[in-house]
Coordinates of C-alpha atoms in Angstrom, one line a residue:
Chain A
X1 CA 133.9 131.9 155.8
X2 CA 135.7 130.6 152.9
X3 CA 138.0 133.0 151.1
X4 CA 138.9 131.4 148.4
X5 CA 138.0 128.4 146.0
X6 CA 140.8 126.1 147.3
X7 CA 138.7 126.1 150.9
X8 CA 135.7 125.0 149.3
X9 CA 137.4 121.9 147.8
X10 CA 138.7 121.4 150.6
X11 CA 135.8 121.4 152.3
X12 CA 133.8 119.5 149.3
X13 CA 136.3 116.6 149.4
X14 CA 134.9 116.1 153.2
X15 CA 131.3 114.8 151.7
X16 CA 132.2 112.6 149.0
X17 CA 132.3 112.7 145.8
X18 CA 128.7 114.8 144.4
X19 CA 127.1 113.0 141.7
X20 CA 127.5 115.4 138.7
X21 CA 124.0 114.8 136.4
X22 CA 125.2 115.7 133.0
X23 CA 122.4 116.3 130.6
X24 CA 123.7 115.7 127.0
X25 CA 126.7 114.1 125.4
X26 CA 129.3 117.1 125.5
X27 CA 132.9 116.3 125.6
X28 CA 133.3 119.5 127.4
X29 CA 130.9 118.7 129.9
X30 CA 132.3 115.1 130.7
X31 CA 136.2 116.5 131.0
X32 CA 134.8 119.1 133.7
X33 CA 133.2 116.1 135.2
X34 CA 136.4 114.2 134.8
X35 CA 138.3 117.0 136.5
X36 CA 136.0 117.2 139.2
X37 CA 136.5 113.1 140.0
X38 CA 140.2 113.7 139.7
X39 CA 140.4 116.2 142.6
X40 CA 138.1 114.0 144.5
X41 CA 135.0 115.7 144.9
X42 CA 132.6 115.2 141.4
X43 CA 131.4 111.5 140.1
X44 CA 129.3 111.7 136.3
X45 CA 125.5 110.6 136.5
X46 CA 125.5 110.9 132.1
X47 CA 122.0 111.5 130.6
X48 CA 121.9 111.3 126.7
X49 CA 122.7 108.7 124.0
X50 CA 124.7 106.0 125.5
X51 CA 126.6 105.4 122.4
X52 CA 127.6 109.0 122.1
X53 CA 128.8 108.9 125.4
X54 CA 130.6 106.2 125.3
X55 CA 132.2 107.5 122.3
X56 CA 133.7 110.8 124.2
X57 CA 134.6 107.9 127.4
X58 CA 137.3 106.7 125.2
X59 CA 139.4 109.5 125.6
X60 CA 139.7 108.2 129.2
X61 CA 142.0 105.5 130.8
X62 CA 140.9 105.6 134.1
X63 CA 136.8 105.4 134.1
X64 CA 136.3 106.2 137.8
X65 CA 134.5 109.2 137.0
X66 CA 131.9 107.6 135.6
X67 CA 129.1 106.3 138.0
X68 CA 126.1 106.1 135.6
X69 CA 124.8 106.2 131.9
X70 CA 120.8 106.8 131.2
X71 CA 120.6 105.9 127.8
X72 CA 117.6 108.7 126.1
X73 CA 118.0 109.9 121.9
X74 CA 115.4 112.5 122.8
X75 CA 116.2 116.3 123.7
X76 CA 113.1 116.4 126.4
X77 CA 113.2 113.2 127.7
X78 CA 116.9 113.7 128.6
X79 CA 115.9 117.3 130.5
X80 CA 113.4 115.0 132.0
X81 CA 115.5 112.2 133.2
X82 CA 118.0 114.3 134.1
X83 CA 115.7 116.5 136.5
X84 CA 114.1 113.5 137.9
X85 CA 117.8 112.1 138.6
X86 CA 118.9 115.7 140.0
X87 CA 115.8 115.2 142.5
X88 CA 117.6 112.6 144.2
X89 CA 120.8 113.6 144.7
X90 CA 123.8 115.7 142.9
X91 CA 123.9 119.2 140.8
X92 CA 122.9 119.5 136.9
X93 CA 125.1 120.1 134.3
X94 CA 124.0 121.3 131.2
X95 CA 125.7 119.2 128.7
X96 CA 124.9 119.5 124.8
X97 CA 120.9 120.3 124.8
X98 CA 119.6 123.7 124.5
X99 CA 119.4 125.7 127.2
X100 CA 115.7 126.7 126.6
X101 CA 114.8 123.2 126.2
X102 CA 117.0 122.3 129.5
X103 CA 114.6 125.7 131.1
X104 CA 111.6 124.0 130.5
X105 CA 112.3 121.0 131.9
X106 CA 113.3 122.6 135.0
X107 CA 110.8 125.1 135.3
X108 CA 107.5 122.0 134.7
X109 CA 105.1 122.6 136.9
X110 CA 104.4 119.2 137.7
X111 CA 107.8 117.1 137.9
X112 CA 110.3 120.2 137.4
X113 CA 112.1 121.9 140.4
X114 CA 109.8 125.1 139.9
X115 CA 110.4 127.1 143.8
X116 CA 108.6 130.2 144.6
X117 CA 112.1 132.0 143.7
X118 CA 113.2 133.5 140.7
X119 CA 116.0 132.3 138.9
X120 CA 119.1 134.4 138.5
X121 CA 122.5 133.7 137.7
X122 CA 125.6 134.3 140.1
X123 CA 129.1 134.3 139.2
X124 CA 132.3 134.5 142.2
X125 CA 135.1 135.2 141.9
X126 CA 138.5 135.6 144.1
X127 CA 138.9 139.2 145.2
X128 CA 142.5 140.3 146.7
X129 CA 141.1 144.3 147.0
X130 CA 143.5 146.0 149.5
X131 CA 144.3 143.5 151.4
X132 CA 140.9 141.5 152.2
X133 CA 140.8 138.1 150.9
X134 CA 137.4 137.1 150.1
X135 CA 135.2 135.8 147.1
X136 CA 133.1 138.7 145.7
X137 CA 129.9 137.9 143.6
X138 CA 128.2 138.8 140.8
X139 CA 124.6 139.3 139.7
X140 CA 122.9 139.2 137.0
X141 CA 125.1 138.7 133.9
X142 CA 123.0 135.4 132.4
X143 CA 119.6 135.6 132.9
X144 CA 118.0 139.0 133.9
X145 CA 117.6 141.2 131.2
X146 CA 116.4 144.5 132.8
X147 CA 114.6 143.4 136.2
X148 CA 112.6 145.9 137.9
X149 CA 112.3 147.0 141.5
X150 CA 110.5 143.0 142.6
X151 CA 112.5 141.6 140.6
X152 CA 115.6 143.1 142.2
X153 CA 114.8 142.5 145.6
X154 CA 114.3 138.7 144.7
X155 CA 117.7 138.7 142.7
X156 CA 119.4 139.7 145.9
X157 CA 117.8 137.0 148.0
X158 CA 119.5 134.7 145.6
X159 CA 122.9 136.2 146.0
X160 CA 122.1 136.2 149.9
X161 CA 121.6 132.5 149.7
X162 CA 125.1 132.0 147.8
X163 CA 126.6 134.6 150.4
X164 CA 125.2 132.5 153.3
X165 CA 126.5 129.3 151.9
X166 CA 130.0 130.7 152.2
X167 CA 129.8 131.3 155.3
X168 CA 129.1 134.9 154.7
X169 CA 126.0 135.9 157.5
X170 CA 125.1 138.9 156.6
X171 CA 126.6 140.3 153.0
X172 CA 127.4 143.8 151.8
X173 CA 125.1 144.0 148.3
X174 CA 126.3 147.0 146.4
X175 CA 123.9 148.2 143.7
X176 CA 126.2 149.3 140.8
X177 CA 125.5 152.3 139.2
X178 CA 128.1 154.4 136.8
X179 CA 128.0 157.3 140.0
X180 CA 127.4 157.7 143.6
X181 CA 125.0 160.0 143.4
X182 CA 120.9 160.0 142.9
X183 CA 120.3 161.4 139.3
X184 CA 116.7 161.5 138.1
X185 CA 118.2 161.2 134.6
X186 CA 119.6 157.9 135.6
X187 CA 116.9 155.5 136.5
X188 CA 119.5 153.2 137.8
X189 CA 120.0 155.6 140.4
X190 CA 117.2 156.0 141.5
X191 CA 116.3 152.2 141.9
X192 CA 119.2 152.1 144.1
X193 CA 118.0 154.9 146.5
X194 CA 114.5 152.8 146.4
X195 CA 116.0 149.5 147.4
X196 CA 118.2 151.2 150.2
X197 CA 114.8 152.7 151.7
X198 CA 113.4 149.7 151.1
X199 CA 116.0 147.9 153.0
X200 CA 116.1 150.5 155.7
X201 CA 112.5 149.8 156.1
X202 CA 113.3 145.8 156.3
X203 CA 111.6 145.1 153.1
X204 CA 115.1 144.0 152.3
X205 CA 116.5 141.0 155.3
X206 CA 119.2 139.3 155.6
X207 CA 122.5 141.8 154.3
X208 CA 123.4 145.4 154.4
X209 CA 122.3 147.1 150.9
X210 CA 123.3 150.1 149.6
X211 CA 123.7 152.3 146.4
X212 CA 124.1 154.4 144.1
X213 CA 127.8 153.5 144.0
X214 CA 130.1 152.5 141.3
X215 CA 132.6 149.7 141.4
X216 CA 135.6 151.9 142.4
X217 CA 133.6 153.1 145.5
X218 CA 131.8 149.4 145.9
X219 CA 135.5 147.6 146.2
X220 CA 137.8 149.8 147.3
X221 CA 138.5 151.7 151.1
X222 CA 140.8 154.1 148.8
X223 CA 138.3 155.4 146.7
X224 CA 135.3 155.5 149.3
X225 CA 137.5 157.7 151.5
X226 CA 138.9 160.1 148.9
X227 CA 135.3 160.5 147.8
X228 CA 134.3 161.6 151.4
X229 CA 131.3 159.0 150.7
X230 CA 129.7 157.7 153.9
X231 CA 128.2 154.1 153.9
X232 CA 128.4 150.5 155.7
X233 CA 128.8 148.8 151.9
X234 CA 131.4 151.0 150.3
X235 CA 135.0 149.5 150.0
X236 CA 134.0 146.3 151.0
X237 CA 130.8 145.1 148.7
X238 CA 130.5 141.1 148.9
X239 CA 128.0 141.3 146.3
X240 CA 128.2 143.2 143.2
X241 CA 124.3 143.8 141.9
X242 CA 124.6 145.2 138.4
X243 CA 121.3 147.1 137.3
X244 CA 120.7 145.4 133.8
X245 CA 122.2 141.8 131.8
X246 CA 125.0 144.0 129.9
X247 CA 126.7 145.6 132.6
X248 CA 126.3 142.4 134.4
X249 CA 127.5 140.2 131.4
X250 CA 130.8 142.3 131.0
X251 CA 131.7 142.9 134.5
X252 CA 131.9 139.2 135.2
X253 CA 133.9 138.7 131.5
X254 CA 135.8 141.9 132.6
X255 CA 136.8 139.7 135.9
X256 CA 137.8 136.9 133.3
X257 CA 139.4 138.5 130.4
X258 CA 141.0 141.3 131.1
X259 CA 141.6 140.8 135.3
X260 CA 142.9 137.4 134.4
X261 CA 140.9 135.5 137.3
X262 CA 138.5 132.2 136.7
X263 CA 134.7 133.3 137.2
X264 CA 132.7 130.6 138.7
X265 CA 128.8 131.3 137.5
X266 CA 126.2 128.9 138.7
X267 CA 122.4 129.5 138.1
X268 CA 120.1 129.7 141.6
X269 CA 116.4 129.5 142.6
X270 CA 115.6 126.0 141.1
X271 CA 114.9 123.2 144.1
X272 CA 118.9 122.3 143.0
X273 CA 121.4 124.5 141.7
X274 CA 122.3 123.6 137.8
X275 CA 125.4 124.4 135.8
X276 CA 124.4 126.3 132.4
X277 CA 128.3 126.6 131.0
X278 CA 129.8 128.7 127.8
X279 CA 131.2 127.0 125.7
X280 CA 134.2 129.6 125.8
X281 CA 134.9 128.8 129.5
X282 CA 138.4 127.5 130.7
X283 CA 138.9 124.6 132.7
X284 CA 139.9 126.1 135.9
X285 CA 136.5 128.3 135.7
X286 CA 134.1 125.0 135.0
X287 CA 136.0 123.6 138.1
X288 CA 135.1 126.3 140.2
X289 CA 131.7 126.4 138.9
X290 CA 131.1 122.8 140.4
X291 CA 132.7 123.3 143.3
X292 CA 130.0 126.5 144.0
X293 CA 127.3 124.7 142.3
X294 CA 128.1 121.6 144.8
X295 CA 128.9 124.1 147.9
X296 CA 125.6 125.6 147.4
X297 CA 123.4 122.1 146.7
X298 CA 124.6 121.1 150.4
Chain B
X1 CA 151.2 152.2 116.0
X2 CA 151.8 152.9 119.9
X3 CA 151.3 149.2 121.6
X4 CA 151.9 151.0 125.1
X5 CA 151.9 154.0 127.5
X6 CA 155.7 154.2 127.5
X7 CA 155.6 154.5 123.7
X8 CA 153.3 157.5 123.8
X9 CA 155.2 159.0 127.2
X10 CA 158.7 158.7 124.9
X11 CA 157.1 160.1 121.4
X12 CA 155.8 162.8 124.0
X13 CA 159.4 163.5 124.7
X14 CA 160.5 164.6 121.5
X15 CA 157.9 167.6 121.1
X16 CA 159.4 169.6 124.5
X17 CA 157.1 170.1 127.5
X18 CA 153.3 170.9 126.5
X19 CA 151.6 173.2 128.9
X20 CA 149.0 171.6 131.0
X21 CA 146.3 174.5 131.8
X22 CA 144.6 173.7 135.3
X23 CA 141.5 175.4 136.5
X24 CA 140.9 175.4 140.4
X25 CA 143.4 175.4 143.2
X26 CA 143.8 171.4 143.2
X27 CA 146.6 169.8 145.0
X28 CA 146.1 166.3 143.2
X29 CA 146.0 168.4 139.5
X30 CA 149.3 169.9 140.7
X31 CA 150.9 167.0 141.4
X32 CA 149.6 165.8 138.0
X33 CA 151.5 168.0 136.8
X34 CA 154.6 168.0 138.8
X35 CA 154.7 163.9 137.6
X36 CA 154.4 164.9 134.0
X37 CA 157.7 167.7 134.3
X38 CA 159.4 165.1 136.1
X39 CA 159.3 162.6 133.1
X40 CA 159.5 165.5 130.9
X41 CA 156.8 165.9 129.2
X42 CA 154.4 168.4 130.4
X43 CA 154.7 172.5 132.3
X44 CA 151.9 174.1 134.5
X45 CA 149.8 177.0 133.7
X46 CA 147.7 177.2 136.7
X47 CA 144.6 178.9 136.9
X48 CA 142.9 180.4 140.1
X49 CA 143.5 182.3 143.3
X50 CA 147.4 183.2 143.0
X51 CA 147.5 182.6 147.1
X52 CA 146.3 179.3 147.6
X53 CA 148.2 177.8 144.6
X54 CA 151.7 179.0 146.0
X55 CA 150.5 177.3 149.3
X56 CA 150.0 174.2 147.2
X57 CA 153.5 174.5 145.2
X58 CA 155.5 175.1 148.6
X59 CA 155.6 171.1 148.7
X60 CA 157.5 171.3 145.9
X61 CA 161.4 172.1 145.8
X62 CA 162.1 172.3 142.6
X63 CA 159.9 174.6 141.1
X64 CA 160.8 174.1 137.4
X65 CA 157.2 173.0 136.4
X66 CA 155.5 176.1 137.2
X67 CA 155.6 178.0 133.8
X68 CA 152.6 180.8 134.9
X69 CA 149.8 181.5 137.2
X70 CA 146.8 183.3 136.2
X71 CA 145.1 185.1 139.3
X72 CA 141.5 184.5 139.4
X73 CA 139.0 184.6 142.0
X74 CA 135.9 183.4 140.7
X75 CA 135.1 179.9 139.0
X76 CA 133.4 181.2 136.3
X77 CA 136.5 183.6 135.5
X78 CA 139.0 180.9 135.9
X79 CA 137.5 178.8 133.4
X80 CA 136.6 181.0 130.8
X81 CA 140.8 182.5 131.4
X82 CA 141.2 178.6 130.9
X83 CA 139.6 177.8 127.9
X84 CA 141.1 181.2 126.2
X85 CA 144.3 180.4 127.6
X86 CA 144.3 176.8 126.2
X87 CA 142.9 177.9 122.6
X88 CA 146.6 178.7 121.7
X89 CA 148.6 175.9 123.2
X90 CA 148.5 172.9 125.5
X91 CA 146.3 170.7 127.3
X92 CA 142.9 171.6 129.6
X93 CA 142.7 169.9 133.4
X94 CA 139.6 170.3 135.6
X95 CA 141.2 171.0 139.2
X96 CA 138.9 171.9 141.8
X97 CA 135.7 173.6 140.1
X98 CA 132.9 172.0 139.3
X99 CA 132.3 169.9 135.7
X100 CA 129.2 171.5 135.5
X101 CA 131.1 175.1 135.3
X102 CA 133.9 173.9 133.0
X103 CA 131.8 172.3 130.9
X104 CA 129.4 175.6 130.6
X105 CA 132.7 177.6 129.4
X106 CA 133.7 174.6 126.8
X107 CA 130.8 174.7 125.5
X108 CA 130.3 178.6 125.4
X109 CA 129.1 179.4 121.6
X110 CA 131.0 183.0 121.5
X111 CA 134.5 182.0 122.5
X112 CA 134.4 178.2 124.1
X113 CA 135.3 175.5 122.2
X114 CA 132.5 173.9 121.1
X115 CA 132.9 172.1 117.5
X116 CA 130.5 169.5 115.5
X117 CA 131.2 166.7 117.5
X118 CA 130.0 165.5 120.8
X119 CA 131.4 165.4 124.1
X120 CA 132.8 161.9 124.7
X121 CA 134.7 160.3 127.4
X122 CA 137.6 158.1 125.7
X123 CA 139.5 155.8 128.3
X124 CA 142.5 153.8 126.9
X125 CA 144.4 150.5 128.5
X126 CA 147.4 148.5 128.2
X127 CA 146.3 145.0 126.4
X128 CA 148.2 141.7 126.1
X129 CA 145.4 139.4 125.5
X130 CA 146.6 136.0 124.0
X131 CA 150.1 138.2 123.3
X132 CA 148.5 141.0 121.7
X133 CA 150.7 144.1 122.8
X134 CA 148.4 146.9 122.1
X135 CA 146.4 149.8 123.6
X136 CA 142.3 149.1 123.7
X137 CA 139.7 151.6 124.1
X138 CA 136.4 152.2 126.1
X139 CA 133.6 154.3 125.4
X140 CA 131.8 155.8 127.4
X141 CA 131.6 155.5 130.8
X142 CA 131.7 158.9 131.9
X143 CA 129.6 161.4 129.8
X144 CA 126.7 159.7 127.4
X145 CA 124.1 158.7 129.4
X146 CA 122.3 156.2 127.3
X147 CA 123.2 157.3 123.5
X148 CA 120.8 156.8 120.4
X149 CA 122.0 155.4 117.4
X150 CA 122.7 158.5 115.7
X151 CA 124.4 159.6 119.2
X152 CA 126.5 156.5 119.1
X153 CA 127.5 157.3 115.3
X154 CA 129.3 160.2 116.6
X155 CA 130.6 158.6 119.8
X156 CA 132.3 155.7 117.0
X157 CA 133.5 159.1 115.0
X158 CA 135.2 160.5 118.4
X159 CA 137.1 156.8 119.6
X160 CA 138.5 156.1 116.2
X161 CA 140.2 159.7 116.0
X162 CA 142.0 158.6 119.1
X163 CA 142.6 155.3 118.2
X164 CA 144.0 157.2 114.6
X165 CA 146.2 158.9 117.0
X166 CA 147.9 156.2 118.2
X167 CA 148.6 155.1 115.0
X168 CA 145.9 152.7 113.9
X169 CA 144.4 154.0 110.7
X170 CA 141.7 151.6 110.8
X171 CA 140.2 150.1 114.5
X172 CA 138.2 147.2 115.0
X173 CA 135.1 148.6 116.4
X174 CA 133.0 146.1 119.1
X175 CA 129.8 147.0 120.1
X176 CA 129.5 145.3 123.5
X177 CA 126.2 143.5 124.5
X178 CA 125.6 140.4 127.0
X179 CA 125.4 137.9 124.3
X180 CA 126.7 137.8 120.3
X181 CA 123.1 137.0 119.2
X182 CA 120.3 139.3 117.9
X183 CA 117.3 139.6 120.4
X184 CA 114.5 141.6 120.0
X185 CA 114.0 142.0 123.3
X186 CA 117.7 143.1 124.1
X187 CA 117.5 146.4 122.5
X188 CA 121.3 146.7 123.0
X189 CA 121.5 143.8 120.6
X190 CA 119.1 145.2 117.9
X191 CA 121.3 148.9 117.6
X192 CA 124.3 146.9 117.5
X193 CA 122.3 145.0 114.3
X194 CA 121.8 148.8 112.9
X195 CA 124.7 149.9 113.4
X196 CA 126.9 147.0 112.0
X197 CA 124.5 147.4 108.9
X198 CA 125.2 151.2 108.7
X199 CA 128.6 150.5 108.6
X200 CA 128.1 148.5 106.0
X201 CA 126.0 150.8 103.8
X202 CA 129.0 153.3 104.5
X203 CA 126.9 155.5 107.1
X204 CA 130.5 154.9 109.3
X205 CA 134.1 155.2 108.0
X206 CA 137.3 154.9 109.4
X207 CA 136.7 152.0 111.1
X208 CA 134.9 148.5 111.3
X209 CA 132.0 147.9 113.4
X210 CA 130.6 144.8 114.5
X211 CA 128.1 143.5 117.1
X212 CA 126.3 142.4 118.8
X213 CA 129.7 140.7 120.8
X214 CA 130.3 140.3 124.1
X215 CA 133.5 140.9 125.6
X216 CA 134.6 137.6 125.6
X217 CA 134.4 137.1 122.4
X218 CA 135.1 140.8 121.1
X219 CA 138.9 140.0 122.6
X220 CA 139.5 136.9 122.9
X221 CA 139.8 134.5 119.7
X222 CA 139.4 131.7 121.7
X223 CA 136.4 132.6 122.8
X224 CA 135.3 133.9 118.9
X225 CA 136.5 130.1 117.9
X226 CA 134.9 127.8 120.6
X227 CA 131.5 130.2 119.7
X228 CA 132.1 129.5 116.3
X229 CA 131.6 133.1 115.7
X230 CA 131.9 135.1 111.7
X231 CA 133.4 138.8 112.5
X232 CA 136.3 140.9 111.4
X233 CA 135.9 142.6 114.5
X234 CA 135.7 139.4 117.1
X235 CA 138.7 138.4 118.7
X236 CA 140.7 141.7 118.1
X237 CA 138.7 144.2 118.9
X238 CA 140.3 147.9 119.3
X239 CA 137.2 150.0 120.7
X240 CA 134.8 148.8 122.9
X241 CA 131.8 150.5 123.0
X242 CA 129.2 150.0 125.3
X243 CA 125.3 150.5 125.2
X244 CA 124.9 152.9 128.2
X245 CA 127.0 154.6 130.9
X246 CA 126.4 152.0 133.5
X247 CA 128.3 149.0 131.5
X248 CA 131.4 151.8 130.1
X249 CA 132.0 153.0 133.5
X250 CA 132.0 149.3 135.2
X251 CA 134.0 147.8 132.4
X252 CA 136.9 151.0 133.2
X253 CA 136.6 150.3 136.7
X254 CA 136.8 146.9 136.6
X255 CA 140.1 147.0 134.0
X256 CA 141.2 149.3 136.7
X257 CA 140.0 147.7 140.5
X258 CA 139.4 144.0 139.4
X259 CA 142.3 144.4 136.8
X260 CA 144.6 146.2 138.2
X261 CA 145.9 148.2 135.1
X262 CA 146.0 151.7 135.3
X263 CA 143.0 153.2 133.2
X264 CA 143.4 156.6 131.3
X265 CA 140.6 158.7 130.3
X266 CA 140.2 162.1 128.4
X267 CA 137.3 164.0 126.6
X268 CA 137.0 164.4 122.9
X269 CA 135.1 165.9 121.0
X270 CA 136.1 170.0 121.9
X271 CA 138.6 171.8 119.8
X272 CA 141.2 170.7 122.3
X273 CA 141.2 167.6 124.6
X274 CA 139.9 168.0 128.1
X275 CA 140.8 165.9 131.3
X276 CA 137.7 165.5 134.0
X277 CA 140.2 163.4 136.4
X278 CA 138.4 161.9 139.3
X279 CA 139.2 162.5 142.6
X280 CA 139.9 158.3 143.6
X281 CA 142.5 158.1 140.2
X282 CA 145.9 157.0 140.9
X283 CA 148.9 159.0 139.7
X284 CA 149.9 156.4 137.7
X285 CA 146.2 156.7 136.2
X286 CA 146.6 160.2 136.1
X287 CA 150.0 160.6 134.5
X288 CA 148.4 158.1 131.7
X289 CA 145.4 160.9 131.1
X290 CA 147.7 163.3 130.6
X291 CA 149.9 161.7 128.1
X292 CA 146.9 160.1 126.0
X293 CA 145.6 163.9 126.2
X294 CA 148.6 165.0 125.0
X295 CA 149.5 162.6 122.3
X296 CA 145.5 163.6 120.5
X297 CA 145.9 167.4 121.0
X298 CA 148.5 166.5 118.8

């Protein structure tokens, strides 16, 4: 099981270097690709105008990173290419196109990498709690707004599948609520108490789910145990499954902006994993980003 | 303008020790209090059975922070003695009854202390974002449920008189979403919309109110920058407010279990200040609840 993000590169660097299929000419996006190449496990595939590209190149003495340009000057043909590429080999990287054009592309029936899953978003990051080293993920923060009960269940077979990937057989999915305890007037609550039955009755495979709790009770052995609250998920969640996109959204920038640590976020359920960055994100957590994105493409 | 906790805790100093009225027999709401004597800030008046709190203060050797002991046998009693008790001086904490009954006797319309305002729950941390010393605020994670707009007008009303307390005549309110945008099918986003516009049209004083932000970008003006973002709120906020209770009480926890920075939290919005500690808070936490309770029941 890897415990941190410095074991995945490790591990990464093992392969080869993962073509890295940027779609649109973003500095930001070619300087994560640059940093990827530099610690030896990312090389670019650069889908967009070749000029522009070549432009942000400059910046760059040592070219090694790159390993190909497709010259395209239109917005959907470069989704295009740049899915057809990402069939082949390598992760996306969303580079200076829309996302909702970038979507489409991905989500076409006919030459997109549609899969019978849903897509959700999943963030990591590096969790110290009491003594157990481990990375703890996140979902939904990007692209669930409000899912309901299906939708949920699907959400955490995407999280699974991440969980898996780090060498996690069998995670322990939290369902965040603000309290332990079932309240009618909290319909968060009362999903939670659904999904557990529903995972008691193996409509739920794969991990250990349980909720109503709240983050102090999800993470930590302290507050589990002084709350008398009896559970195989409490104080030691690997997955943290937020109810809605807002409490989602600022947990994982909570992690990043107030708890000071780099939040990996990578999107799921596509036929291959694809990068949809903020512009606001640091280096370090655009590193980590590729490193899960490419952990979880293998 | 306080920028930290030992600020308030030495301002706290120069006023003498404020009673600290506890309800219920509660060893962890004695040793509250036996912290705040020790820095010199705060004396017991301890409400409840006479018998089993001298159990509880036999830990103690010095005995200089007990100033009285009401007798009282049953819950309902004890906290109507406590709210008549704390009308004339100091500082209300829930020991070991329930919220439910305390919050019956606040709220009593004959002799609680029931005012205009709402209930709110007001929690406060230490901030140093981008070298920003100050003290940020969170509301609500602990009472409002999911708040209407008019609901959320008055939450506003109750975090900017502590924020005034601390000696910032004007806070930078954030309404917190997952995204700075407008979308009509976030309904998080569209109240922020409102209530930004209210502001404007001077249906909220005191203060300045912006959203929809996320939390990046409500603290960090790097992140306000790289999104390119228009706000006098962005980048500095002083209040967060959340939509719902599920988002306010993950972002506390999180500042508190993912950040490690001790979270205080009190109730406004009675005619004195209330403190609903939870059973899992940290001394350090709850020495930090008491002083921010102190300093507004100033």
């Amino acid at each position: 099981m890897f415990k941190n993000f410095q074991e995945i590169i490790d591990h990464l660097k093992g392969f080869g270097k993962t073509p890295i299929v940027v779609v649109g000419e973003d500095k930001d996006a070619v300087e994560a690709v640059y940093d990827a190449h530099k610690i030896g496990i990312g090389v670019g595939v650069f889908v967009g105008s070749k000029e522009k590209f070549e432009k942000i190149f400059k910046e760059y003495e040592d070219k090694g990173f790159i390993k190909d340009v497709i010259d395209s000057k239109d917005d959907e043909e470069k989704c295009k290419l740049a899915v057809e590429t990402v069939k082949n080999e390598g992760i996306l990287l969303k580079g200076s196109v829309k996302t909702a054009t970038l979507l489409k592309a991905v989500l076409n029936k006919e030459w997109g990498l549609r899969t019978e899953r849903i897509i959700t978003s999943v963030a990591a990051f590096e969790s110290n709690y009491e003594g157990r080293e481990k990375i703890v993920l996140i979902s939904d923060g990007g692209v669930l707004i409000r899912p309901d009960i299906d939708t949920i269940v699907k959400e955490i077979d995407n999280a699974v599948f991440v969980a898996n990937k780090l060498g996690n057989p069998m995670p322990k999915v939290a369902l965040l609520c603000a309290v332990e305890v079932v309240n009618p007037d909290m319909p968060e609550t009362v999903n939670a108490a659904m999904l557990r039955k529903m995972w008691e009755r193996g409509q739920i495979k794969g991990c250990i789910v349980d909720g109503p709790l709240a983050l102090d009770n999800a993470l930590s052995m302290y507050a589990k145990e002084k709350k008398g609250i009896v559970s195989d998920v409490a104080g030691d969640a690997d997955i943290l499954i937020t109810p809605d996109i807002v409490s989602g959204n600022i947990l994982g920038k909570s992690v990043e902006y107030i708890g000071g640590k780099p939040l990996a976020v990578t999107v799921v359920g596509a036929a291959k994993p694809i990068m949809i960055p903020s512009r606001a994100d640091r280096a370090e957590s655009k590193l980590r980003s590729i490193a899960l994105t490419m952990l979880i493409s293998r």
